[in-house]
mmCIF file of the C-alpha atoms, coordinates in Angstrom:
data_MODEL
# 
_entry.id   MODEL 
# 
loop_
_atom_site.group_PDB 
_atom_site.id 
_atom_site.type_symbol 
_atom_site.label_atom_id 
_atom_site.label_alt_id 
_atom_site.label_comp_id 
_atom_site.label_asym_id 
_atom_site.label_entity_id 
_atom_site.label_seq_id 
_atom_site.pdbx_PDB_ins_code 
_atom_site.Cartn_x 
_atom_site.Cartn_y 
_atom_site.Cartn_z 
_atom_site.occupancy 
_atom_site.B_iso_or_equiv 
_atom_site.pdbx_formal_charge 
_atom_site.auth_seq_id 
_atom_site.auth_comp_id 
_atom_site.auth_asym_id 
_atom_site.auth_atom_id 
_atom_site.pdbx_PDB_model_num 
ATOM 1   C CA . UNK A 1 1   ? -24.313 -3.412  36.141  1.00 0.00 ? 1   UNK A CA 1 
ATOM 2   C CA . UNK A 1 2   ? -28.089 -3.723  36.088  1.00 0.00 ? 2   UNK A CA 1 
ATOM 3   C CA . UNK A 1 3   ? -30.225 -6.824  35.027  1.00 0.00 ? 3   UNK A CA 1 
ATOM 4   C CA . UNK A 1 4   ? -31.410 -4.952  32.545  1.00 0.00 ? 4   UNK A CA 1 
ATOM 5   C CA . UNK A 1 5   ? -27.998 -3.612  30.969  1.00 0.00 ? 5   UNK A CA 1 
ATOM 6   C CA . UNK A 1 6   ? -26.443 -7.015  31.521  1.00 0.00 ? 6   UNK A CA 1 
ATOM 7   C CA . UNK A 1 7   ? -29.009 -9.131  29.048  1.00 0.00 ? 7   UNK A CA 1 
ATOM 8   C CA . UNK A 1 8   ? -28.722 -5.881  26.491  1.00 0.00 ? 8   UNK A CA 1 
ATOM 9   C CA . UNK A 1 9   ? -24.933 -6.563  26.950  1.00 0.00 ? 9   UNK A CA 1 
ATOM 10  C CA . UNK A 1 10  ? -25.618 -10.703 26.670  1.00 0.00 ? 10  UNK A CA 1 
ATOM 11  C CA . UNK A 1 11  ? -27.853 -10.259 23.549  1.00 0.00 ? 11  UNK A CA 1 
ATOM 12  C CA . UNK A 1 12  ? -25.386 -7.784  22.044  1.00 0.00 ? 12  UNK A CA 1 
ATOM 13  C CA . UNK A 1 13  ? -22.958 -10.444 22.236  1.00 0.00 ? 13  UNK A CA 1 
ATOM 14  C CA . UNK A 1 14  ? -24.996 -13.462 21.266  1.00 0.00 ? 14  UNK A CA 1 
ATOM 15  C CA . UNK A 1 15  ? -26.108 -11.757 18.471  1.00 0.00 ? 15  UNK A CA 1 
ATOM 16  C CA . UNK A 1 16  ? -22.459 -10.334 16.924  1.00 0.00 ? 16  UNK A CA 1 
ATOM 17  C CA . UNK A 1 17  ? -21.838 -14.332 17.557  1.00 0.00 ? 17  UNK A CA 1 
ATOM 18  C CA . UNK A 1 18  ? -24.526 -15.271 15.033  1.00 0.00 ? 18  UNK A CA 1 
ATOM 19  C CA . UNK A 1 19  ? -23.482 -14.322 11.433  1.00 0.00 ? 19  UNK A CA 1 
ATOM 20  C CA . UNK A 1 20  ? -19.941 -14.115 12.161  1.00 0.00 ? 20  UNK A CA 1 
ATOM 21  C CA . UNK A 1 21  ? -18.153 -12.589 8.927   1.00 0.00 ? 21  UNK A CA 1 
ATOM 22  C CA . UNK A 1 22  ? -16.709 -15.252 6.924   1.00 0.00 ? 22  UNK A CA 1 
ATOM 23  C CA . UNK A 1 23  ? -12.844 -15.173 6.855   1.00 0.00 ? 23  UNK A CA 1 
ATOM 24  C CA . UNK A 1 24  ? -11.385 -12.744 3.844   1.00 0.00 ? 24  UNK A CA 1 
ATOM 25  C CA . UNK A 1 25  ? -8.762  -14.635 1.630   1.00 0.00 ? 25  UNK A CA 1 
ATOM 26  C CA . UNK A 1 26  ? -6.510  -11.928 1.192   1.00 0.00 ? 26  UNK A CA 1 
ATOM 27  C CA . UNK A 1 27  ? -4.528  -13.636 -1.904  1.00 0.00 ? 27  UNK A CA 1 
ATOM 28  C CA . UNK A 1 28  ? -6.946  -13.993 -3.805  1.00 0.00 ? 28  UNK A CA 1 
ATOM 29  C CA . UNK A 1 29  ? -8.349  -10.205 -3.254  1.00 0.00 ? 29  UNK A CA 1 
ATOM 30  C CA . UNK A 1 30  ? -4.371  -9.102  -4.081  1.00 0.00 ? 30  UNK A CA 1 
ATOM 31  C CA . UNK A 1 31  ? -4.348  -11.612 -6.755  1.00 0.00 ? 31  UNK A CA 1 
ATOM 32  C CA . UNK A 1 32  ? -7.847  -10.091 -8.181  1.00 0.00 ? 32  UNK A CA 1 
ATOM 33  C CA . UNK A 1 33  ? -6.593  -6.274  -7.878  1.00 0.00 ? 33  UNK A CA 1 
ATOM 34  C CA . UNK A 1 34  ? -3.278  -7.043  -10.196 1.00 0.00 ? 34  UNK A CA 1 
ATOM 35  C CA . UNK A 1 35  ? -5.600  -8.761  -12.543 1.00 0.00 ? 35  UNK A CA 1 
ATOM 36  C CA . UNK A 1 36  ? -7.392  -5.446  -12.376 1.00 0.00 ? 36  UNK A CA 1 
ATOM 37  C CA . UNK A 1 37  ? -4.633  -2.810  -12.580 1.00 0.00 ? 37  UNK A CA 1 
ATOM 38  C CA . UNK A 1 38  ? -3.284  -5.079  -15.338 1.00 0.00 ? 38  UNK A CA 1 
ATOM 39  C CA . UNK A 1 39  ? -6.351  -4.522  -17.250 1.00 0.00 ? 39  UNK A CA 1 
ATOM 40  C CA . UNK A 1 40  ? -6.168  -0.452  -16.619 1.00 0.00 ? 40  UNK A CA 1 
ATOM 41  C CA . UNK A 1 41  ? -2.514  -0.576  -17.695 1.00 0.00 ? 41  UNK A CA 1 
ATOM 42  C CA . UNK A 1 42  ? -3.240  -2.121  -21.298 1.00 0.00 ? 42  UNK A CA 1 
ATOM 43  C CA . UNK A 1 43  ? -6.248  0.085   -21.299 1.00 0.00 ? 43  UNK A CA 1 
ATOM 44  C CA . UNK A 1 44  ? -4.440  3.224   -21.175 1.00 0.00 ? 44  UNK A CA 1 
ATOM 45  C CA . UNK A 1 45  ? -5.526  6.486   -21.049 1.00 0.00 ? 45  UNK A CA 1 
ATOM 46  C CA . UNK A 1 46  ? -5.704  9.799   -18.943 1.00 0.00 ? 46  UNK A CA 1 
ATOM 47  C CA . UNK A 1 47  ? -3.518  9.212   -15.404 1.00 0.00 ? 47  UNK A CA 1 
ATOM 48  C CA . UNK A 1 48  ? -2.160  5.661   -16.726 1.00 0.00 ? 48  UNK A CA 1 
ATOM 49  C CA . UNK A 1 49  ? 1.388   5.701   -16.564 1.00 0.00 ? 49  UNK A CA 1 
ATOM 50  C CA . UNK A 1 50  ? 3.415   3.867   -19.820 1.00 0.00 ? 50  UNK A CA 1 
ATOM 51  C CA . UNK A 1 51  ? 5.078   0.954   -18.227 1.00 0.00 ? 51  UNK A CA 1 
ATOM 52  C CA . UNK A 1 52  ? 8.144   1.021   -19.665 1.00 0.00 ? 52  UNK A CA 1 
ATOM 53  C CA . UNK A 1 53  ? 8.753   4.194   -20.002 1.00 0.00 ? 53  UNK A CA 1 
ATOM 54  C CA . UNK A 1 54  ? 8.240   4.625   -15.903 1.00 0.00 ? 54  UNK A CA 1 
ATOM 55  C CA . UNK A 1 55  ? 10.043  1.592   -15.366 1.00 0.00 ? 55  UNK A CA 1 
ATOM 56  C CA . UNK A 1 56  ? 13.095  3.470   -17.349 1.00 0.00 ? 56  UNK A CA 1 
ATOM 57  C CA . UNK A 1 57  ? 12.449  7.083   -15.809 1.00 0.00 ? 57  UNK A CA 1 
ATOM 58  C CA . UNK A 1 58  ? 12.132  5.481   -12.384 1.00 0.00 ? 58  UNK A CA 1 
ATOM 59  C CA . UNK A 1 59  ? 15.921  3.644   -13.014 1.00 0.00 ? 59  UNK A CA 1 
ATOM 60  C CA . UNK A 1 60  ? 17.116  6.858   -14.133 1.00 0.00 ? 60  UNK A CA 1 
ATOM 61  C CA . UNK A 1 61  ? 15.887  9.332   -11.137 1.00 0.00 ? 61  UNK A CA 1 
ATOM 62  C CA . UNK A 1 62  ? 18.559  11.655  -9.831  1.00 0.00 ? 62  UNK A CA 1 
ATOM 63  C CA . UNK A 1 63  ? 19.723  11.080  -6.032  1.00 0.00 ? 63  UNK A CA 1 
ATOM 64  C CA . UNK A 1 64  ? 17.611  14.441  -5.327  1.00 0.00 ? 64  UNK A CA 1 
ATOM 65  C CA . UNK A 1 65  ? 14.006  12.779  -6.814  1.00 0.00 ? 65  UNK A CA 1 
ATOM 66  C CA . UNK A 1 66  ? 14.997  9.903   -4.544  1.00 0.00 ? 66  UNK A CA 1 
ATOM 67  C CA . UNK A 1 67  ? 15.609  11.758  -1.925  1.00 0.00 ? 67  UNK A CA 1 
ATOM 68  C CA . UNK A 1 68  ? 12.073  14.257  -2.439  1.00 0.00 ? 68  UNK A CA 1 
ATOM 69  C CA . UNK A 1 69  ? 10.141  10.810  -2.168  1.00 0.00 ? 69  UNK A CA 1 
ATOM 70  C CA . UNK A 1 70  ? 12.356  9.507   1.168   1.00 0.00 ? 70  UNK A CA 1 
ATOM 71  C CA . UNK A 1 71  ? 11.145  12.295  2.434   1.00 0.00 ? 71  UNK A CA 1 
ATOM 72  C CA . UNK A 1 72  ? 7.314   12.244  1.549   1.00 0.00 ? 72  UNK A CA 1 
ATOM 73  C CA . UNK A 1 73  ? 7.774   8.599   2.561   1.00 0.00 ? 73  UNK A CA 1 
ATOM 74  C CA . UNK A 1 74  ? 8.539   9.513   5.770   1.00 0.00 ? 74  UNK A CA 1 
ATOM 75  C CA . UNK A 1 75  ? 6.043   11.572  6.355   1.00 0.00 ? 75  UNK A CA 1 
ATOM 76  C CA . UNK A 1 76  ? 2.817   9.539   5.008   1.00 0.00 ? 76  UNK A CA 1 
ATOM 77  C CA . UNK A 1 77  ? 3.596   5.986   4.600   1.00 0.00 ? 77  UNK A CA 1 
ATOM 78  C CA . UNK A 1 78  ? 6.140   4.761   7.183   1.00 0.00 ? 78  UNK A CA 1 
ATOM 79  C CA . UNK A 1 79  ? 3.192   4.811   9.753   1.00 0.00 ? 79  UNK A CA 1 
ATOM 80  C CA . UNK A 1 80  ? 2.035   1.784   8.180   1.00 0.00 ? 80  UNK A CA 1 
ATOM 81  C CA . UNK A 1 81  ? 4.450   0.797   5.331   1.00 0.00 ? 81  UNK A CA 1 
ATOM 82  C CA . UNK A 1 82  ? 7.419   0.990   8.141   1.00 0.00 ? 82  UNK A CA 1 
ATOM 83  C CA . UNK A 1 83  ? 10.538  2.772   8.170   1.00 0.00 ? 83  UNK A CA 1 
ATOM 84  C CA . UNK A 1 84  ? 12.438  0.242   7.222   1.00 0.00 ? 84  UNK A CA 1 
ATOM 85  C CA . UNK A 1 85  ? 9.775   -0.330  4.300   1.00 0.00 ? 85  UNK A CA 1 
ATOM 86  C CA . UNK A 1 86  ? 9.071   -4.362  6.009   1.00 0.00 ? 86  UNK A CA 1 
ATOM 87  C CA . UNK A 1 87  ? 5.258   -3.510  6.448   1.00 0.00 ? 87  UNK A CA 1 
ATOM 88  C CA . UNK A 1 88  ? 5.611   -2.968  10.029  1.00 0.00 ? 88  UNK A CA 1 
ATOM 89  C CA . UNK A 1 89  ? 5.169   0.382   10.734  1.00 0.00 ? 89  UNK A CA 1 
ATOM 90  C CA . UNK A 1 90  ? 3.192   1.766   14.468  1.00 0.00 ? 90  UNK A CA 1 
ATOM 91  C CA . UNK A 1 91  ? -0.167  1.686   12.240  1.00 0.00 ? 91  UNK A CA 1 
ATOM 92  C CA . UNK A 1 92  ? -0.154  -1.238  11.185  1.00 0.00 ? 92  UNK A CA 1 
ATOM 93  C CA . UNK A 1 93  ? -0.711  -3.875  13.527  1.00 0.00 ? 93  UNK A CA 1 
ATOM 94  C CA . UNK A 1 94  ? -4.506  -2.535  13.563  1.00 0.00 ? 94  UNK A CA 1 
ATOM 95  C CA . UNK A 1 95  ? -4.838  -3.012  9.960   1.00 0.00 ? 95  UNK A CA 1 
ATOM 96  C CA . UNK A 1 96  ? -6.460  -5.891  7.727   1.00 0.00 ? 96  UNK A CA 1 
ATOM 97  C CA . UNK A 1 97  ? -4.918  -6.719  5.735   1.00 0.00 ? 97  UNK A CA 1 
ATOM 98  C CA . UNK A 1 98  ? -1.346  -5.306  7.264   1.00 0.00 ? 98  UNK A CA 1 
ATOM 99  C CA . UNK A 1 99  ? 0.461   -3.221  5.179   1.00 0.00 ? 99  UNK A CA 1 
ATOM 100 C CA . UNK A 1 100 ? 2.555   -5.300  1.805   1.00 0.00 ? 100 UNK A CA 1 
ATOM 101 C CA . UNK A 1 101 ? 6.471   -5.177  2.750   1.00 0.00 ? 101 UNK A CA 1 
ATOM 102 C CA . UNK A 1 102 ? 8.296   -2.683  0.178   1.00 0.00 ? 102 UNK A CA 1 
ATOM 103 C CA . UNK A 1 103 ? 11.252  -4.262  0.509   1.00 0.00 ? 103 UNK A CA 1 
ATOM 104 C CA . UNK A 1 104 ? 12.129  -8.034  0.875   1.00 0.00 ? 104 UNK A CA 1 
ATOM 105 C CA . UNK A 1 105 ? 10.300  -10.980 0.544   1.00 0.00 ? 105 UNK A CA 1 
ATOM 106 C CA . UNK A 1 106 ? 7.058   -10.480 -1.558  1.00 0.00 ? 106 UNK A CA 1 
ATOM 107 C CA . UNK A 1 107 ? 7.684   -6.858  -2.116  1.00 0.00 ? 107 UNK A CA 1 
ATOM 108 C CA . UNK A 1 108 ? 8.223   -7.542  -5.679  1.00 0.00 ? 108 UNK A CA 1 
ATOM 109 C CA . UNK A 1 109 ? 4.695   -8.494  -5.959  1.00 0.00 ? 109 UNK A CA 1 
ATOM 110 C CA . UNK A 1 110 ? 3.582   -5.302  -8.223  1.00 0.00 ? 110 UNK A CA 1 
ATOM 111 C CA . UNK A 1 111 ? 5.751   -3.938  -11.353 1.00 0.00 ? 111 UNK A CA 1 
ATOM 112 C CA . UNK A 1 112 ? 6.382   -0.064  -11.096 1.00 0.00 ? 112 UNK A CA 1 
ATOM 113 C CA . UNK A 1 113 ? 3.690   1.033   -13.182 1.00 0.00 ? 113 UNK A CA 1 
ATOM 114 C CA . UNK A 1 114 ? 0.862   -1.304  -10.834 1.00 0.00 ? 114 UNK A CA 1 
ATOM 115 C CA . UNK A 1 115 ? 2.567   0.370   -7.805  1.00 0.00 ? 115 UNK A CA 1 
ATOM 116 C CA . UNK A 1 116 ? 2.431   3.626   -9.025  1.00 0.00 ? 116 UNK A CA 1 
ATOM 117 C CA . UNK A 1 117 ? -1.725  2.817   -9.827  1.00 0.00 ? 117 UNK A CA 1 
ATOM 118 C CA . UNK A 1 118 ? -1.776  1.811   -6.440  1.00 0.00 ? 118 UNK A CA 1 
ATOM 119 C CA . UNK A 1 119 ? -0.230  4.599   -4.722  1.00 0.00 ? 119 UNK A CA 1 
ATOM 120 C CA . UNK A 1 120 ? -2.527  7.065   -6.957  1.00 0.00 ? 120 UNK A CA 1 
ATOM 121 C CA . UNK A 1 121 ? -5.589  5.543   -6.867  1.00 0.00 ? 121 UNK A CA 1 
ATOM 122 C CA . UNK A 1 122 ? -5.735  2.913   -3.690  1.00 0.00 ? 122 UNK A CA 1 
ATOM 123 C CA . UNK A 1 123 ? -6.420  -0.314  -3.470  1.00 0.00 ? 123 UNK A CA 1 
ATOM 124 C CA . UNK A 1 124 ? -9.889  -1.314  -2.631  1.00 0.00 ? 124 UNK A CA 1 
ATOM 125 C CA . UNK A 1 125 ? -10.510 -3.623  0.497   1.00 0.00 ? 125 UNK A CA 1 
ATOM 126 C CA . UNK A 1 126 ? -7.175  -2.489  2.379   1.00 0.00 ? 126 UNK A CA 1 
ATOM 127 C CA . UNK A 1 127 ? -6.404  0.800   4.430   1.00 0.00 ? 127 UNK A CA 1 
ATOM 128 C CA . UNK A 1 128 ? -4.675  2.213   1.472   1.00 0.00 ? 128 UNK A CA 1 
ATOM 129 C CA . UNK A 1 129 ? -5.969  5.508   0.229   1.00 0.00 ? 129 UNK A CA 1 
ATOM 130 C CA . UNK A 1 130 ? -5.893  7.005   -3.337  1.00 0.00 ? 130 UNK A CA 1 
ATOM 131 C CA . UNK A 1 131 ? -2.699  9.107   -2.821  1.00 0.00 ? 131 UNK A CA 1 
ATOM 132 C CA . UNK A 1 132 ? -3.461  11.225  -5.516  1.00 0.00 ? 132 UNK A CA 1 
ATOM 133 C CA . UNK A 1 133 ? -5.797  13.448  -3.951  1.00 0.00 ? 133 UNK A CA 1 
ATOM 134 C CA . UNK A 1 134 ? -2.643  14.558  -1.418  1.00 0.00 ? 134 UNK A CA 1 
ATOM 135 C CA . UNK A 1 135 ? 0.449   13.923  -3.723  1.00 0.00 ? 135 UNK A CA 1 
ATOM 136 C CA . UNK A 1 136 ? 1.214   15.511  -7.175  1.00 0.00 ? 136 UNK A CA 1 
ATOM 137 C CA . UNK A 1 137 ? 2.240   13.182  -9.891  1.00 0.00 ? 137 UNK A CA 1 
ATOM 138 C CA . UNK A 1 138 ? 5.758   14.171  -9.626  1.00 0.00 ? 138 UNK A CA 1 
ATOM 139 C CA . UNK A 1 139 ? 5.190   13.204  -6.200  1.00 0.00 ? 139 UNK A CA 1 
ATOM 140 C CA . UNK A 1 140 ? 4.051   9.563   -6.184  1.00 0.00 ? 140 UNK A CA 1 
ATOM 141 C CA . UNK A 1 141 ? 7.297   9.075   -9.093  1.00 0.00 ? 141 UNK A CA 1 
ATOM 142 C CA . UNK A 1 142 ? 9.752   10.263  -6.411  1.00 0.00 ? 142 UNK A CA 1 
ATOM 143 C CA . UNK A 1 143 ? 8.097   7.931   -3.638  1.00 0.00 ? 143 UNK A CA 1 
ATOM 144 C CA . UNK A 1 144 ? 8.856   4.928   -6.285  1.00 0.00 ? 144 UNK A CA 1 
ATOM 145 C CA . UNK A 1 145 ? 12.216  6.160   -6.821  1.00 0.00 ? 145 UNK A CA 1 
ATOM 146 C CA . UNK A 1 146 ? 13.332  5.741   -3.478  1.00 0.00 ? 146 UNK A CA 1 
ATOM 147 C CA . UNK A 1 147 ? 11.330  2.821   -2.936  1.00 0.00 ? 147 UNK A CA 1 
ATOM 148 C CA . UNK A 1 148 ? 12.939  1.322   -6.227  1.00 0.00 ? 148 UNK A CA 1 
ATOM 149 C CA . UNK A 1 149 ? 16.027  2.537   -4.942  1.00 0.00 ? 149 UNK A CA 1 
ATOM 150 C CA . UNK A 1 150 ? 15.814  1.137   -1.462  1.00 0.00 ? 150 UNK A CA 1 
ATOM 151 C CA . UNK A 1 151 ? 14.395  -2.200  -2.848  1.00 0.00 ? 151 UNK A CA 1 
ATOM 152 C CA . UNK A 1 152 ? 17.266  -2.496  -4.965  1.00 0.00 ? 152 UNK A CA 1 
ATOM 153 C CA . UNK A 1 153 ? 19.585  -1.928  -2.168  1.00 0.00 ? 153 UNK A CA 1 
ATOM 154 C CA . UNK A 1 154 ? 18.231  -4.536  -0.201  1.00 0.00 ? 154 UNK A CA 1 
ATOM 155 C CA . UNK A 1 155 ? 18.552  -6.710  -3.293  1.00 0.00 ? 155 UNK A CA 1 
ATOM 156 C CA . UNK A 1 156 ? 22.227  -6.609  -3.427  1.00 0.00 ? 156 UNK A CA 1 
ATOM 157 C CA . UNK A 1 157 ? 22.536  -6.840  0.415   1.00 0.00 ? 157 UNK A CA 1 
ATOM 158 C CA . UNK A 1 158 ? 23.691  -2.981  0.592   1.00 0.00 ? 158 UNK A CA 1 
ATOM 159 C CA . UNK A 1 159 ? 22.310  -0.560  3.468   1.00 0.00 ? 159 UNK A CA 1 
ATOM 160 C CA . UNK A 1 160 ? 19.797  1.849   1.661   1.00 0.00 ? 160 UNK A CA 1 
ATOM 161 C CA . UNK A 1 161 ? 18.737  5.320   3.231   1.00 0.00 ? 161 UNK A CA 1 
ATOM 162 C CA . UNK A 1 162 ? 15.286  4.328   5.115   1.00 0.00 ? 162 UNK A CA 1 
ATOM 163 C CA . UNK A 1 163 ? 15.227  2.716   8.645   1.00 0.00 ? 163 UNK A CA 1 
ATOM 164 C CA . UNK A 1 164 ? 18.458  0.982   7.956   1.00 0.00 ? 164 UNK A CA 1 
# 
């Protein structure tokens, strides 16, 4: 390396060492975005699920609407969600902040209806994408029914379908 290129390469450094980015407090964001989809949820309106009534449709899926979102689960969100739905899937370790566990501890952080906002429309400072854009809404319901489904499996210490 030349003189030259190694005080470009010195400077570079000193100066990505001068306004380092102050740390991100990551509760508080997730704290600040269910405070927000909380607010859209008693809000209403077009592409705002009814909480109870998803809650109860969700409870109610047949095994072949759990088994449609498994599937589309597979596919797009065990690469950072994990196949065993713990958060830990091969994307993830690059991410920040790393993926929310769907099952286990703190995986009950969002109700159904702030999941499925999530899922459809992101969630702003993370890697997730608004989902709606490449799933229908049928879609996104079926990836909560087996999520649901899963979560509640692991909740009664049984083996559910995913990574298990």
């Amino acid at each position: 390396m030349t003189t030259p290129s190694r005080l470009c390469f010195a400077a570079a450094l000193w100066l990505a060492g001068c306004d380092p980015a102050p740390p991100v407090d990551h509760a508080a964001r997730r704290a600040a975005l269910r405070d927000e989809l909380r607010a859209v949820l008693a809000a209403g309106g077009p592409g705002v699920p009814d909480p109870a009534a998803l809650a109860q449709e969700l409870a109610a899926a047949p095994p072949a609407r759990r088994a449609a979102g498994a599937e589309i689960y597979a596919k797009s969100c065990a690469k950072c969600h994990g196949g065993a739905l713990d958060g830990k899937g091969p994307r993830a370790g690059g991410l920040d902040p790393r993926p929310a566990p769907l099952v286990g501890p703190g995986s009950d952080f969002y109700t159904p209806a702030e999941a499925y906002l999530v899922i459809a429309r992101g969630a702003p400072g993370t890697a997730m994408a608004p989902w709606s854009r490449a799933f229908t809404d049928q879609q996104i319901r079926d990836v909560l029914a087996h999520l649901l489904a899963e979560r509640a499996a692991a909740a009664a210490g049984g083996a559910g379908g995913a990574g298990r």
